Amino acid sequence: MATVERFTPPSTTHEVTNQPPPLIGHNAFDADPALQEALVREGGAWGVDRARELGELVASAEADEHRRRAQRNVPILRTHDRFGHRIDEVEYDPSMHWMLRAGIEREVNSLGWRETRPAAHVVRYALFYLFNQLDTGPCCPFSINYAAVPTIRQDPVLAAQWEPRLALPDYQRFAQAGMVMTEKQGGSDLRANSTVATPAGDGWYELTGHKWFCTHPVFDMFFTLGQTEAGITCFVAERPHPGFRLQRLKDKLGGRCLASSEVEFDHLPARILGEEGRGTKYMIEQIIWTRLDTLAGVAGMMRRLVSEAVWHCRHRTAFGAPLAEQPAMQNVLADLAVESEAAMALTLRLARAFDATDDQRETAFRRLGLAVAKYWVCKRGAPLAAEALECLGGNGYIETMESPVSQFYRDIQIGTVWEGSGNVIALDVLRAIARNRESVEAFLTECELAAGADPRLDDHLRAVRRGLDHLGTAVNPEWIARAVVEDMALALQASLLVRHSPTSVADAACARLAARRRAFGTLPSGIDATAIVDRSLAA
Ligand SMILES: Cc1cc2nc3c(=O)[nH]c(=O)nc-3n(C[C@H](O)[C@H](O)[C@H](O)COP(=O)(O)OP(=O)(O)OC[C@H]3O[C@@H](n4cnc5c(N)ncnc54)[C@H](O)[C@@H]3O)c2cc1C
């Protein structure tokens, strides 16, 4: 692809000064010491070279041109060909295809299911975290395919048909999966689905109804839900098919390079996955993995935003000194960097728990840990984006040349809605606490691995235990659900940072716990902000 020349014509009125250069042409992996440490710590040392190769790509000028072009040339719905035949296709800009191909060929959508070495999920989540620093749009289809493999494995016949292609790192021949569940009357409450499934003989059904959200509707196969006489049931259907009709594309806040659509099913052939009437049970496998992806994706976007903020402040001078050397800004940048490192550390720690399939304690830990982490990291995404944007001043607010900061500010909000919005996740955590005592113990044991290292963390850990005890007798547990989940997430993040990060980062994490302030830039005196900010971007 021809690159757009970036040249500055001579100005006749003034010289352009004090405008930072774009943060392009470094290596996003080499610039991130915290990621390098976490990848090795969680068992993924063999993936360092892959992560470095992808780190080079996602921060390259070529990738940035594709990101910008795919953002500008948004997907176009093609319901009919020029002769009036229905085709129900979406046309993507070649730059979107470039990004999709780049991820698929690097197994960003499949590595954990293809690789036999230990910590394959850890390595894959490091790659996914890096790819989200380029653009989260293509990462959504990667994520759906990653989750499709364990979901389809619940039916050996369907798995034999689809798994080899779902996990194929070949952009021409692989099969893209979709997940199409949400209807107009309810997304979180999937039991409210009204799509009807009628038997058509030979184990086949026909689906008739609609879906209100259907992302990347160019897939080869998809999971969906419909009502049979036995109740809500999970189905696998294929497209293209005349019974699968795209109504329109969504005009979205973010993720603009990626199509999300509304769709109607008209006697669309489908086969049951799993047991009739127990559809939500079979979709849980999909939801677990896409939740982990949402967590990793938001952590990746946070990382890009913090990098942009630090870079800008290092290169921008105000009132006689670089912004990054001025105390009020150092407080903000250090606080943002700690938030971002905590999100990444949590992601890779959870990925390790997903690798340890034979370890009961890890299974118990991840059951609760994933929901807690997804809730909190996604909740923190939008405030972090807002603060990072502010660090760039007016430039942060501007869309000109498709600035990554304003794009990521919009994109990051998807994490709060996709795969469980805040309340839905917080209520999931309450249910997990009530049903799985061993998960609560595994979660607390993990947090308490840092006990004794810092009195502020010890106080917080005691408060978390009290909060969990109090839940059992609370008159209205749902009322306090978010508070409980937030405290649990902060405990786990601080525990990870205290155990694994440099003293400067660990100290700031514990100081934040004690101060209980949530606005960025409110770290107390004595924090080594210079060390934190230096560590945050080695570029
Ligand atoms: C860009 C984008 C792409 C999407 N792509 C897809 C896709 O490909 N396939 C698909 O199936 N779906 C997709 N979705 C839909 C998404 O999964 C749903 O929007 C999400 O599940 C929430 O459902 P809802 O919109 O019906 O909101 P609701 O379920 O109506 O929720 C609204 C609010 O109520 C809260 N709430 C719900 N229940 C409770 C309760 N019991 N107590 C307290 N509060 C509650 C929720 O937390 C939320 O804040 C997409 C959405 C977006 C924005």
Coordinates of N, CA, C and O in Angstrom, one line a residue, residues 74-75 212-213 248-256 258-262 410:
V74 N -15.2 3.6 6.5 CA -15.9 2.6 7.4 C -16.7 1.6 6.5 O -16.9 1.8 5.3
P75 N -17.1 0.5 7.1 CA -17.7 -0.6 6.3 C -19.0 -0.1 5.6 O -19.7 0.7 6.2
W212 N -30.6 -8.1 17.2 CA -30.4 -6.6 17.3 C -29.0 -6.2 17.2 O -28.7 -5.1 16.8
F213 N -28.1 -7.1 17.6 CA -26.6 -6.8 17.4 C -26.0 -8.1 16.8 O -26.2 -9.2 17.3
R248 N -29.5 -3.5 8.6 CA -28.7 -2.2 8.5 C -27.4 -2.4 9.3 O -27.4 -3.3 10.2
L249 N -26.5 -1.5 9.2 CA -25.3 -1.4 10.0 C -25.5 -0.4 11.1 O -26.2 0.6 10.9
K250 N -25.0 -0.7 12.3 CA -25.1 0.2 13.4 C -24.1 1.4 13.2 O -23.0 1.2 12.8
D251 N -24.6 2.5 13.6 CA -23.8 3.8 13.6 C -23.2 3.9 15.0 O -23.9 4.4 15.9
K252 N -22.0 3.4 15.2 CA -21.5 3.2 16.6 C -20.6 4.3 17.1 O -20.0 5.0 16.4
L253 N -20.6 4.3 18.4 CA -19.7 5.3 19.1 C -18.2 5.0 18.8 O -17.4 5.9 18.5
G254 N -17.8 3.8 18.8 CA -16.4 3.4 18.5 C -16.4 2.1 17.6 O -17.4 1.7 17.1
G255 N -15.1 1.6 17.5 CA -15.0 0.4 16.7 C -15.5 0.6 15.3 O -16.1 -0.3 14.7
R256 N -15.2 1.8 14.8 CA -15.8 2.2 13.5 C -15.3 1.4 12.3 O -16.0 1.3 11.3
L258 N -15.1 -1.7 12.1 CA -15.7 -3.0 12.2 C -17.2 -2.9 12.1 O -17.8 -2.0 12.7
A259 N -17.8 -3.7 11.2 CA -19.3 -3.7 11.1 C -20.0 -4.4 12.2 O -19.6 -5.5 12.6
S260 N -21.0 -3.7 12.7 CA -22.0 -4.4 13.6 C -23.3 -4.1 12.9 O -23.6 -3.0 12.4
S261 N -24.2 -5.1 13.0 CA -25.4 -5.1 12.1 C -26.6 -5.5 12.9 O -26.5 -6.0 14.1
E262 N -27.8 -5.3 12.3 CA -29.0 -5.9 12.7 C -29.4 -6.9 11.6 O -29.2 -6.7 10.4
R410 N -13.0 6.7 22.3 CA -14.4 6.1 22.0 C -14.4 4.6 22.1 O -15.3 4.0 22.6

